[in-house]
PDB file of C-alpha atoms in Angstrom:
ATOM      1  CA  UNK A 233       0.000   0.000   0.000  1.00 92.00           C
ATOM      2  CA  UNK A 234       0.999   3.604  -0.646  1.00 97.00           C
ATOM      3  CA  UNK A 235      -0.088   6.192   1.926  1.00 98.00           C
ATOM      4  CA  UNK A 236      -0.928   9.633   0.536  1.00 98.00           C
ATOM      5  CA  UNK A 237      -1.153  12.497   3.035  1.00 98.00           C
ATOM      6  CA  UNK A 238      -2.566  15.935   2.342  1.00 96.00           C
ATOM      7  CA  UNK A 239      -5.623  18.038   1.667  1.00 95.00           C
ATOM      8  CA  UNK A 240      -8.938  16.872   0.262  1.00 95.00           C
ATOM      9  CA  UNK A 241     -11.513  19.393  -0.884  1.00 93.00           C
ATOM     10  CA  UNK A 242     -14.239  20.120  -3.382  1.00 91.00           C
ATOM     11  CA  UNK A 243     -13.273  21.665  -6.717  1.00 84.00           C
ATOM     12  CA  UNK A 244     -15.792  24.171  -8.031  1.00 86.00           C
ATOM     13  CA  UNK A 245     -14.901  24.444 -11.726  1.00 80.00           C
ATOM     14  CA  UNK A 246     -16.147  27.554 -13.529  1.00 86.00           C
ATOM     15  CA  UNK A 247     -15.655  27.519 -17.299  1.00 82.00           C
ATOM     16  CA  UNK A 248     -15.038  30.626 -19.389  1.00 79.00           C
ATOM     17  CA  UNK A 249     -18.797  30.896 -20.128  1.00 80.00           C
ATOM     18  CA  UNK A 250     -19.623  30.996 -16.407  1.00 81.00           C
ATOM     19  CA  UNK A 251     -21.077  27.482 -16.090  1.00 84.00           C
ATOM     20  CA  UNK A 252     -19.952  25.682 -12.925  1.00 83.00           C
ATOM     21  CA  UNK A 253     -19.778  22.173 -11.493  1.00 84.00           C
ATOM     22  CA  UNK A 254     -18.537  20.580  -8.258  1.00 87.00           C
ATOM     23  CA  UNK A 255     -16.292  17.537  -7.926  1.00 87.00           C
ATOM     24  CA  UNK A 256     -14.064  16.201  -5.139  1.00 92.00           C
ATOM     25  CA  UNK A 257     -10.446  17.210  -5.558  1.00 89.00           C
ATOM     26  CA  UNK A 258      -7.232  18.343  -3.950  1.00 91.00           C
ATOM     27  CA  UNK A 259      -3.861  17.192  -5.206  1.00 94.00           C
ATOM     28  CA  UNK A 260      -3.257  14.413  -2.631  1.00 97.00           C
ATOM     29  CA  UNK A 261      -6.824  13.130  -3.056  1.00 96.00           C
ATOM     30  CA  UNK A 262      -6.353  13.046  -6.828  1.00 96.00           C
ATOM     31  CA  UNK A 263      -3.102  11.102  -6.453  1.00 97.00           C
ATOM     32  CA  UNK A 264      -4.726   8.507  -4.170  1.00 98.00           C
ATOM     33  CA  UNK A 265      -7.647   8.121  -6.582  1.00 97.00           C
ATOM     34  CA  UNK A 266      -5.270   7.893  -9.543  1.00 96.00           C
ATOM     35  CA  UNK A 267      -3.252   5.170  -7.835  1.00 97.00           C
ATOM     36  CA  UNK A 268      -6.337   3.122  -7.015  1.00 97.00           C
ATOM     37  CA  UNK A 269      -7.598   3.402 -10.596  1.00 96.00           C
ATOM     38  CA  UNK A 270      -4.216   2.105 -11.739  1.00 96.00           C
ATOM     39  CA  UNK A 271      -4.665  -0.923  -9.434  1.00 95.00           C
ATOM     40  CA  UNK A 272      -2.220   0.216  -6.753  1.00 96.00           C
ATOM     41  CA  UNK A 273      -3.528   0.008  -3.174  1.00 97.00           C
ATOM     42  CA  UNK A 274      -3.652   3.490  -1.641  1.00 98.00           C
ATOM     43  CA  UNK A 275      -4.839   5.094   1.584  1.00 98.00           C
ATOM     44  CA  UNK A 276      -5.480   8.829   1.812  1.00 98.00           C
ATOM     45  CA  UNK A 277      -4.829  10.517   5.171  1.00 98.00           C
ATOM     46  CA  UNK A 278      -6.713  13.804   5.082  1.00 97.00           C
ATOM     47  CA  UNK A 279      -9.268  16.122   6.657  1.00 96.00           C
ATOM     48  CA  UNK A 280     -12.886  16.835   5.646  1.00 96.00           C
ATOM     49  CA  UNK A 281     -15.948  18.418   7.209  1.00 95.00           C
ATOM     50  CA  UNK A 282     -19.126  16.799   8.535  1.00 93.00           C
ATOM     51  CA  UNK A 283     -21.148  18.169   5.641  1.00 93.00           C
ATOM     52  CA  UNK A 284     -22.550  17.095   2.293  1.00 93.00           C
ATOM     53  CA  UNK A 285     -19.322  17.975   0.505  1.00 93.00           C
ATOM     54  CA  UNK A 286     -17.314  15.872   2.966  1.00 95.00           C
ATOM     55  CA  UNK A 287     -19.580  12.919   2.255  1.00 95.00           C
ATOM     56  CA  UNK A 288     -19.027  13.407  -1.465  1.00 94.00           C
ATOM     57  CA  UNK A 289     -15.238  13.402  -0.934  1.00 95.00           C
ATOM     58  CA  UNK A 290     -15.313  10.136   1.031  1.00 96.00           C
ATOM     59  CA  UNK A 291     -17.657   8.499  -1.490  1.00 96.00           C
ATOM     60  CA  UNK A 292     -15.456   9.558  -4.414  1.00 95.00           C
ATOM     61  CA  UNK A 293     -12.283   8.144  -2.864  1.00 96.00           C
ATOM     62  CA  UNK A 294     -13.830   4.816  -1.876  1.00 96.00           C
ATOM     63  CA  UNK A 295     -15.660   4.437  -5.218  1.00 95.00           C
ATOM     64  CA  UNK A 296     -12.281   4.596  -6.955  1.00 94.00           C
ATOM     65  CA  UNK A 297     -10.972   1.779  -4.768  1.00 95.00           C
ATOM     66  CA  UNK A 298      -8.800   3.737  -2.333  1.00 97.00           C
ATOM     67  CA  UNK A 299      -9.174   3.853   1.438  1.00 97.00           C
ATOM     68  CA  UNK A 300      -9.468   7.086   3.406  1.00 97.00           C
ATOM     69  CA  UNK A 301      -8.638   8.229   6.917  1.00 96.00           C
ATOM     70  CA  UNK A 302     -10.747  11.385   7.186  1.00 95.00           C
ATOM     71  CA  UNK A 303     -10.095  13.530  10.257  1.00 95.00           C
ATOM     72  CA  UNK A 304     -12.892  16.089  10.838  1.00 95.00           C
ATOM     73  CA  UNK A 305     -12.187  19.786  10.330  1.00 94.00           C
ATOM     74  CA  UNK A 306     -12.613  22.037  13.351  1.00 93.00           C
ATOM     75  CA  UNK A 307     -15.141  24.200  11.484  1.00 92.00           C
ATOM     76  CA  UNK A 308     -17.215  21.233  10.330  1.00 93.00           C
ATOM     77  CA  UNK A 309     -16.927  22.457   6.732  1.00 93.00           C
ATOM     78  CA  UNK A 310     -15.089  20.815   3.857  1.00 95.00           C
ATOM     79  CA  UNK A 311     -12.494  22.961   2.093  1.00 95.00           C
ATOM     80  CA  UNK A 312     -13.270  24.379  -1.346  1.00 92.00           C
ATOM     81  CA  UNK A 313     -11.069  25.310  -4.319  1.00 85.00           C
ATOM     82  CA  UNK A 314     -12.637  27.349  -7.106  1.00 87.00           C
ATOM     83  CA  UNK A 315     -10.957  26.759 -10.472  1.00 79.00           C
ATOM     84  CA  UNK A 316     -11.733  29.359 -13.142  1.00 83.00           C
ATOM     85  CA  UNK A 317     -10.938  28.136 -16.651  1.00 80.00           C
ATOM     86  CA  UNK A 318      -9.758  30.296 -19.515  1.00 83.00           C
ATOM     87  CA  UNK A 319     -10.652  29.602 -23.143  1.00 79.00           C
ATOM     88  CA  UNK A 320      -7.731  27.160 -23.410  1.00 76.00           C
ATOM     89  CA  UNK A 321      -8.843  25.141 -20.372  1.00 71.00           C
ATOM     90  CA  UNK A 322      -6.087  26.363 -18.041  1.00 75.00           C
ATOM     91  CA  UNK A 323      -7.191  26.904 -14.449  1.00 71.00           C
ATOM     92  CA  UNK A 324      -6.639  29.748 -11.957  1.00 79.00           C
ATOM     93  CA  UNK A 325      -7.563  28.912  -8.346  1.00 77.00           C
ATOM     94  CA  UNK A 326      -9.164  30.572  -5.332  1.00 83.00           C
ATOM     95  CA  UNK A 327      -9.323  28.742  -1.985  1.00 86.00           C
ATOM     96  CA  UNK A 328     -11.476  28.490   1.138  1.00 90.00           C
ATOM     97  CA  UNK A 329      -9.270  26.037   2.991  1.00 90.00           C
ATOM     98  CA  UNK A 330      -8.767  24.601   6.460  1.00 92.00           C
ATOM     99  CA  UNK A 331      -5.726  22.420   7.131  1.00 94.00           C
ATOM    100  CA  UNK A 332      -5.357  21.534  10.806  1.00 95.00           C
ATOM    101  CA  UNK A 333      -4.524  17.821  10.580  1.00 96.00           C
ATOM    102  CA  UNK A 334      -3.379  16.531  13.995  1.00 96.00           C
ATOM    103  CA  UNK A 335      -0.423  14.185  14.436  1.00 96.00           C
ATOM    104  CA  UNK A 336      -0.996  10.751  12.887  1.00 96.00           C
ATOM    105  CA  UNK A 337       0.668   7.365  13.108  1.00 97.00           C
ATOM    106  CA  UNK A 338       1.915   6.227   9.706  1.00 97.00           C
ATOM    107  CA  UNK A 339       0.123   2.971   8.801  1.00 95.00           C
ATOM    108  CA  UNK A 340       2.139  -0.009   7.534  1.00 95.00           C
ATOM    109  CA  UNK A 341       2.951   0.804   3.911  1.00 96.00           C
ATOM    110  CA  UNK A 342       5.479   0.465   1.103  1.00 94.00           C
ATOM    111  CA  UNK A 343       5.766   4.179   0.404  1.00 96.00           C
ATOM    112  CA  UNK A 344       4.517   7.627   1.436  1.00 97.00           C
ATOM    113  CA  UNK A 345       3.494  10.454  -0.868  1.00 98.00           C
ATOM    114  CA  UNK A 346       2.923  14.036   0.325  1.00 98.00           C
ATOM    115  CA  UNK A 347       2.493  17.345  -1.390  1.00 92.00           C
ATOM    116  CA  UNK A 348       0.726  20.526  -2.290  1.00 93.00           C
ATOM    117  CA  UNK A 349      -0.907  22.758   0.311  1.00 91.00           C
ATOM    118  CA  UNK A 350      -0.746  20.061   2.978  1.00 93.00           C
ATOM    119  CA  UNK A 351       3.031  20.431   3.094  1.00 95.00           C
ATOM    120  CA  UNK A 352       2.956  24.239   3.456  1.00 92.00           C
ATOM    121  CA  UNK A 353      -0.012  25.351   5.534  1.00 92.00           C
ATOM    122  CA  UNK A 354       0.168  25.342   9.300  1.00 92.00           C
ATOM    123  CA  UNK A 355      -0.873  23.875  11.599  1.00 95.00           C
ATOM    124  CA  UNK A 356      -1.428  20.720   9.490  1.00 95.00           C
ATOM    125  CA  UNK A 357       1.997  20.933   7.866  1.00 96.00           C
ATOM    126  CA  UNK A 358       3.594  19.728  11.100  1.00 97.00           C
ATOM    127  CA  UNK A 359       1.596  16.481  10.986  1.00 97.00           C
ATOM    128  CA  UNK A 360       2.642  15.851   7.373  1.00 97.00           C
ATOM    129  CA  UNK A 361       6.289  16.537   8.206  1.00 97.00           C
ATOM    130  CA  UNK A 362       6.045  14.084  11.099  1.00 98.00           C
ATOM    131  CA  UNK A 363       4.656  11.400   8.770  1.00 98.00           C
ATOM    132  CA  UNK A 364       7.693  11.952   6.531  1.00 98.00           C
ATOM    133  CA  UNK A 365       9.977  11.556   9.549  1.00 98.00           C
ATOM    134  CA  UNK A 366       8.260   8.283  10.432  1.00 98.00           C
ATOM    135  CA  UNK A 367       8.727   7.021   6.877  1.00 96.00           C
ATOM    136  CA  UNK A 368      12.408   8.015   6.835  1.00 96.00           C
ATOM    137  CA  UNK A 369      12.908   6.221  10.164  1.00 96.00           C
ATOM    138  CA  UNK A 370      11.536   3.069   8.492  1.00 95.00           C
ATOM    139  CA  UNK A 371      13.756   3.684   5.424  1.00 93.00           C
ATOM    140  CA  UNK A 372      10.698   3.910   3.170  1.00 95.00           C
ATOM    141  CA  UNK A 373      10.373   5.498  -0.246  1.00 95.00           C
ATOM    142  CA  UNK A 374       8.957   9.029   0.112  1.00 96.00           C
ATOM    143  CA  UNK A 375       7.759  11.250  -2.733  1.00 97.00           C
ATOM    144  CA  UNK A 376       6.647  14.871  -2.782  1.00 98.00           C
ATOM    145  CA  UNK A 377       4.832  17.022  -5.327  1.00 97.00           C
ATOM    146  CA  UNK A 378       5.415  20.727  -4.664  1.00 95.00           C
ATOM    147  CA  UNK A 379       2.205  21.702  -6.534  1.00 93.00           C
ATOM    148  CA  UNK A 380       2.277  25.302  -5.300  1.00 92.00           C
ATOM    149  CA  UNK A 381      -0.457  27.910  -5.580  1.00 86.00           C
ATOM    150  CA  UNK A 382       0.611  31.558  -5.876  1.00 86.00           C
ATOM    151  CA  UNK A 383      -2.072  32.584  -3.366  1.00 84.00           C
ATOM    152  CA  UNK A 384      -0.134  30.760  -0.633  1.00 86.00           C
ATOM    153  CA  UNK A 385       3.360  31.894  -1.622  1.00 89.00           C
ATOM    154  CA  UNK A 386       3.298  34.978   0.595  1.00 87.00           C
ATOM    155  CA  UNK A 387       6.985  34.720   1.512  1.00 91.00           C
ATOM    156  CA  UNK A 388       8.946  33.268  -1.403  1.00 93.00           C
ATOM    157  CA  UNK A 389      12.148  32.650   0.559  1.00 93.00           C
ATOM    158  CA  UNK A 390      10.273  30.845   3.337  1.00 94.00           C
ATOM    159  CA  UNK A 391       8.392  28.633   0.876  1.00 94.00           C
ATOM    160  CA  UNK A 392      11.569  27.817  -1.078  1.00 96.00           C
ATOM    161  CA  UNK A 393      13.310  26.866   2.177  1.00 95.00           C
ATOM    162  CA  UNK A 394      10.335  24.701   3.194  1.00 95.00           C
ATOM    163  CA  UNK A 395      10.257  22.888  -0.152  1.00 96.00           C
ATOM    164  CA  UNK A 396      14.014  22.253  -0.074  1.00 96.00           C
ATOM    165  CA  UNK A 397      13.927  21.067   3.536  1.00 97.00           C
ATOM    166  CA  UNK A 398      11.060  18.607   3.021  1.00 97.00           C
ATOM    167  CA  UNK A 399      12.333  17.597  -0.422  1.00 97.00           C
ATOM    168  CA  UNK A 400      15.718  16.648   1.034  1.00 97.00           C
ATOM    169  CA  UNK A 401      13.954  13.908   3.020  1.00 97.00           C
ATOM    170  CA  UNK A 402      12.217  12.525  -0.086  1.00 96.00           C
ATOM    171  CA  UNK A 403      13.430   9.952  -2.582  1.00 95.00           C
ATOM    172  CA  UNK A 404      11.525  11.565  -5.447  1.00 96.00           C
ATOM    173  CA  UNK A 405      10.462  15.190  -5.880  1.00 98.00           C
ATOM    174  CA  UNK A 406       8.067  16.417  -8.555  1.00 98.00           C
ATOM    175  CA  UNK A 407       7.418  20.024  -9.496  1.00 97.00           C
ATOM    176  CA  UNK A 408       6.071  21.933 -12.469  1.00 96.00           C
ATOM    177  CA  UNK A 409       7.744  24.718 -14.392  1.00 95.00           C
ATOM    178  CA  UNK A 410       5.185  27.059 -12.746  1.00 95.00           C
ATOM    179  CA  UNK A 411       6.275  25.792  -9.305  1.00 96.00           C
ATOM    180  CA  UNK A 412       9.904  26.448 -10.193  1.00 96.00           C
ATOM    181  CA  UNK A 413       9.072  30.001 -11.287  1.00 95.00           C
ATOM    182  CA  UNK A 414       7.333  30.684  -7.983  1.00 95.00           C
ATOM    183  CA  UNK A 415      10.179  29.220  -5.929  1.00 96.00           C
ATOM    184  CA  UNK A 416      13.036  31.090  -7.577  1.00 95.00           C
ATOM    185  CA  UNK A 417      12.110  33.468 -10.418  1.00 94.00           C
ATOM    186  CA  UNK A 418      15.758  34.473 -10.745  1.00 94.00           C
ATOM    187  CA  UNK A 419      16.814  30.953 -11.775  1.00 96.00           C
ATOM    188  CA  UNK A 420      15.908  28.766 -14.723  1.00 97.00           C
ATOM    189  CA  UNK A 421      13.448  25.951 -14.046  1.00 97.00           C
ATOM    190  CA  UNK A 422      16.247  23.483 -14.714  1.00 97.00           C
ATOM    191  CA  UNK A 423      18.425  25.123 -12.062  1.00 97.00           C
ATOM    192  CA  UNK A 424      15.611  24.806  -9.515  1.00 97.00           C
ATOM    193  CA  UNK A 425      15.210  21.108 -10.337  1.00 97.00           C
ATOM    194  CA  UNK A 426      18.955  20.507 -10.045  1.00 97.00           C
ATOM    195  CA  UNK A 427      18.988  22.256  -6.674  1.00 97.00           C
ATOM    196  CA  UNK A 428      16.301  19.873  -5.400  1.00 97.00           C
ATOM    197  CA  UNK A 429      18.304  16.892  -6.673  1.00 96.00           C
ATOM    198  CA  UNK A 430      21.066  17.759  -4.189  1.00 95.00           C
ATOM    199  CA  UNK A 431      18.854  16.732  -1.249  1.00 92.00           C
ATOM    200  CA  UNK A 432      20.469  14.174   1.050  1.00 92.00           C
ATOM    201  CA  UNK A 433      17.880  11.503   0.280  1.00 94.00           C
ATOM    202  CA  UNK A 434      16.742  12.621  -3.185  1.00 95.00           C
ATOM    203  CA  UNK A 435      17.492  10.364  -6.156  1.00 94.00           C
ATOM    204  CA  UNK A 436      15.063  11.636  -8.783  1.00 95.00           C
ATOM    205  CA  UNK A 437      13.428  14.976  -9.647  1.00 97.00           C
ATOM    206  CA  UNK A 438      10.645  15.200 -12.228  1.00 97.00           C
ATOM    207  CA  UNK A 439       9.913  18.569 -13.832  1.00 98.00           C
ATOM    208  CA  UNK A 440       6.645  18.841 -15.757  1.00 96.00           C
ATOM    209  CA  UNK A 441       6.310  21.443 -18.503  1.00 93.00           C
ATOM    210  CA  UNK A 442       2.639  21.304 -19.511  1.00 89.00           C
ATOM    211  CA  UNK A 443       2.188  20.726 -23.233  1.00 87.00           C
ATOM    212  CA  UNK A 444       5.972  20.531 -23.664  1.00 92.00           C
ATOM    213  CA  UNK A 445       6.195  17.291 -21.655  1.00 92.00           C
ATOM    214  CA  UNK A 446       8.506  16.587 -18.748  1.00 96.00           C
ATOM    215  CA  UNK A 447      12.156  16.124 -17.795  1.00 96.00           C
ATOM    216  CA  UNK A 448      13.650  13.599 -15.391  1.00 96.00           C
ATOM    217  CA  UNK A 449      16.750  14.648 -13.444  1.00 96.00           C
ATOM    218  CA  UNK A 450      18.954  11.967 -11.878  1.00 93.00           C
ATOM    219  CA  UNK A 451      22.614  11.293 -11.192  1.00 90.00           C
ATOM    220  CA  UNK A 452      22.708   9.612 -14.609  1.00 89.00           C
ATOM    221  CA  UNK A 453      21.629  12.739 -16.499  1.00 92.00           C
ATOM    222  CA  UNK A 454      18.594  14.693 -17.673  1.00 93.00           C
ATOM    223  CA  UNK A 455      16.059  13.042 -19.968  1.00 92.00           C
ATOM    224  CA  UNK A 456      13.031  14.527 -21.748  1.00 91.00           C
ATOM    225  CA  UNK A 457       9.757  13.078 -22.994  1.00 90.00           C
ATOM    226  CA  UNK A 458       6.983  14.854 -24.906  1.00 90.00           C
ATOM    227  CA  UNK A 459       3.253  14.140 -25.180  1.00 88.00           C
ATOM    228  CA  UNK A 460       1.256  13.159 -28.215  1.00 90.00           C
ATOM    229  CA  UNK A 461      -1.131  15.791 -29.638  1.00 89.00           C
ATOM    230  CA  UNK A 462      -3.920  16.317 -27.085  1.00 87.00           C
ATOM    231  CA  UNK A 463      -7.374  17.857 -27.536  1.00 86.00           C
ATOM    232  CA  UNK A 464      -7.465  19.598 -24.145  1.00 86.00           C
ATOM    233  CA  UNK A 465     -10.794  19.880 -22.328  1.00 84.00           C
ATOM    234  CA  UNK A 466      -9.107  21.258 -19.207  1.00 81.00           C
ATOM    235  CA  UNK A 467      -5.891  20.758 -17.256  1.00 79.00           C
ATOM    236  CA  UNK A 468      -7.466  20.183 -13.820  1.00 80.00           C
ATOM    237  CA  UNK A 469      -5.756  17.233 -12.136  1.00 86.00           C
ATOM    238  CA  UNK A 470      -3.254  16.618 -14.933  1.00 92.00           C
ATOM    239  CA  UNK A 471      -0.201  17.012 -12.689  1.00 94.00           C
ATOM    240  CA  UNK A 472      -1.761  14.733 -10.093  1.00 95.00           C
ATOM    241  CA  UNK A 473      -2.457  12.105 -12.761  1.00 95.00           C
ATOM    242  CA  UNK A 474       1.206  12.364 -13.806  1.00 96.00           C
ATOM    243  CA  UNK A 475       2.251  11.829 -10.183  1.00 97.00           C
ATOM    244  CA  UNK A 476      -0.055   8.844  -9.664  1.00 97.00           C
ATOM    245  CA  UNK A 477       1.149   7.236 -12.891  1.00 96.00           C
ATOM    246  CA  UNK A 478       4.767   7.713 -11.854  1.00 97.00           C
ATOM    247  CA  UNK A 479       4.159   6.005  -8.514  1.00 97.00           C
ATOM    248  CA  UNK A 480       2.129   3.214 -10.127  1.00 96.00           C
ATOM    249  CA  UNK A 481       4.897   2.425 -12.603  1.00 94.00           C
ATOM    250  CA  UNK A 482       7.478   2.383  -9.810  1.00 94.00           C
ATOM    251  CA  UNK A 483       5.223  -0.039  -7.947  1.00 94.00           C
ATOM    252  CA  UNK A 484       5.118  -2.269 -11.038  1.00 92.00           C
ATOM    253  CA  UNK A 485       8.933  -2.196 -11.042  1.00 90.00           C
ATOM    254  CA  UNK A 486       9.119  -3.155  -7.319  1.00 89.00           C
ATOM    255  CA  UNK A 487      11.055   0.067  -6.774  1.00 90.00           C
ATOM    256  CA  UNK A 488       9.837   0.489  -3.202  1.00 90.00           C
ATOM    257  CA  UNK A 489      11.651  -2.455  -1.656  1.00 79.00           C
ATOM    258  CA  UNK A 490      14.736  -0.301  -1.124  1.00 66.00           C
ATOM    259  CA  UNK A 491      14.025   3.384  -1.512  1.00 59.00           C
ATOM    260  CA  UNK A 492      17.231   4.249  -3.389  1.00 61.00           C
ATOM    261  CA  UNK A 493      18.861   1.098  -4.690  1.00 65.00           C
ATOM    262  CA  UNK A 494      15.842  -0.094  -6.712  1.00 68.00           C
ATOM    263  CA  UNK A 495      14.877   3.276  -8.162  1.00 81.00           C
ATOM    264  CA  UNK A 496      15.474   3.375 -11.942  1.00 80.00           C
ATOM    265  CA  UNK A 497      17.805   6.218 -12.899  1.00 80.00           C
ATOM    266  CA  UNK A 498      19.203   5.157 -16.292  1.00 85.00           C
ATOM    267  CA  UNK A 499      18.105   6.882 -19.491  1.00 88.00           C
ATOM    268  CA  UNK A 500      15.940   4.121 -20.988  1.00 89.00           C
ATOM    269  CA  UNK A 501      14.050   3.468 -17.742  1.00 89.00           C
ATOM    270  CA  UNK A 502      13.468   7.142 -17.015  1.00 92.00           C
ATOM    271  CA  UNK A 503      12.225   7.878 -20.516  1.00 91.00           C
ATOM    272  CA  UNK A 504       9.716   5.024 -20.172  1.00 91.00           C
ATOM    273  CA  UNK A 505       8.683   6.241 -16.729  1.00 93.00           C
ATOM    274  CA  UNK A 506       8.090   9.821 -17.871  1.00 94.00           C
ATOM    275  CA  UNK A 507       6.364   8.747 -21.106  1.00 93.00           C
ATOM    276  CA  UNK A 508       3.917   6.596 -19.148  1.00 93.00           C
ATOM    277  CA  UNK A 509       3.156   9.406 -16.724  1.00 95.00           C
ATOM    278  CA  UNK A 510       2.668  11.899 -19.569  1.00 94.00           C
ATOM    279  CA  UNK A 511       0.167   9.608 -21.288  1.00 93.00           C
ATOM    280  CA  UNK A 512      -1.975   9.301 -18.156  1.00 94.00           C
ATOM    281  CA  UNK A 513      -1.865  13.090 -17.762  1.00 93.00           C
ATOM    282  CA  UNK A 514      -2.833  13.502 -21.425  1.00 91.00           C
ATOM    283  CA  UNK A 515      -5.886  11.264 -21.020  1.00 92.00           C
ATOM    284  CA  UNK A 516      -6.908  13.309 -17.974  1.00 89.00           C
ATOM    285  CA  UNK A 517      -6.613  16.546 -19.993  1.00 87.00           C
ATOM    286  CA  UNK A 518      -9.047  15.101 -22.532  1.00 88.00           C
ATOM    287  CA  UNK A 519     -11.708  14.839 -19.802  1.00 88.00           C
ATOM    288  CA  UNK A 520     -13.572  17.383 -17.711  1.00 82.00           C
ATOM    289  CA  UNK A 521     -12.095  17.837 -14.225  1.00 75.00           C
ATOM    290  CA  UNK A 522      -9.722  15.567 -12.321  1.00 82.00           C
ATOM    291  CA  UNK A 523     -10.840  12.257 -13.810  1.00 86.00           C
ATOM    292  CA  UNK A 524      -7.766  10.034 -14.294  1.00 92.00           C
ATOM    293  CA  UNK A 525      -8.022   6.800 -16.264  1.00 91.00           C
ATOM    294  CA  UNK A 526      -8.147   3.257 -14.983  1.00 92.00           C
ATOM    295  CA  UNK A 527      -5.389   0.866 -15.983  1.00 92.00           C
ATOM    296  CA  UNK A 528      -7.682  -0.939 -18.435  1.00 88.00           C
ATOM    297  CA  UNK A 529      -8.126   2.348 -20.308  1.00 89.00           C
ATOM    298  CA  UNK A 530      -4.430   2.631 -21.153  1.00 88.00           C
ATOM    299  CA  UNK A 531      -4.154   1.489 -24.772  1.00 73.00           C
ATOM    300  CA  UNK A 532      -1.567  -1.282 -24.912  1.00 70.00           C
ATOM    301  CA  UNK A 533      -0.414  -0.668 -21.339  1.00 69.00           C
ATOM    302  CA  UNK A 534       2.278   1.835 -20.402  1.00 68.00           C
ATOM    303  CA  UNK A 535       3.835   3.711 -23.354  1.00 66.00           C
ATOM    304  CA  UNK A 536       7.478   3.197 -24.175  1.00 53.00           C
TER     305      UNK A 536
END
């Protein structure tokens, strides 16, 4: 099992014509759902309210085949993210968010994934950091997706320090080119990725570039992969689908038995890994909202 820790919320998606819809979301939730749909056992450790939206979140996670540990919010309300789409389907977000997760005991698992707002916002950030410490103490594989939102980057230096500090305890770090620009606008996105690769425990950094694909950074080198042509409906959840597909492929490769030694870092393996993750993200972009595919929907299995 892979444990995913972080925020769960309801995405209110407003298209450029003003029409809106509600679906469960949040980056960690989307990763847990994506893993389960790719036939990898996953448990989401999160926080929701005792309200109708909280019930929808729990139902969505369990319907996809994942388990959920849902700690109640202090307000009783489930967090909300409003995604406003432009004509090209790209999303800009506003948040009504509570993240006060108390300390948790890490369940028995093969790996831990954390990321997004759950790794930045206090007081819940402390509980996520403690879960990472528990995983490191067990010598487990740990991954992190920075998945920043500009609204919450009030102090760029503090956020950059926080991402580097937590990333240094992770085996794999993922970020987007937009994340890199928020963290250090004076550096190239490649320089930001290389900086994260210097973490004491970090063996692989994945940099996503939207329609341009993604780059894998490892001690063996830097390797690119690009997507096929995609008819984009919207980009909501695409990065999370990429993350889930990455973790699912690593599970297929038994890469979690030893967090560093079994992690593929050679060119051929990394190109296959990134190509597979890009394809799952591409399928998600062809659908409305964060709706990643199931394994049976991957034509011919993983690309590459």
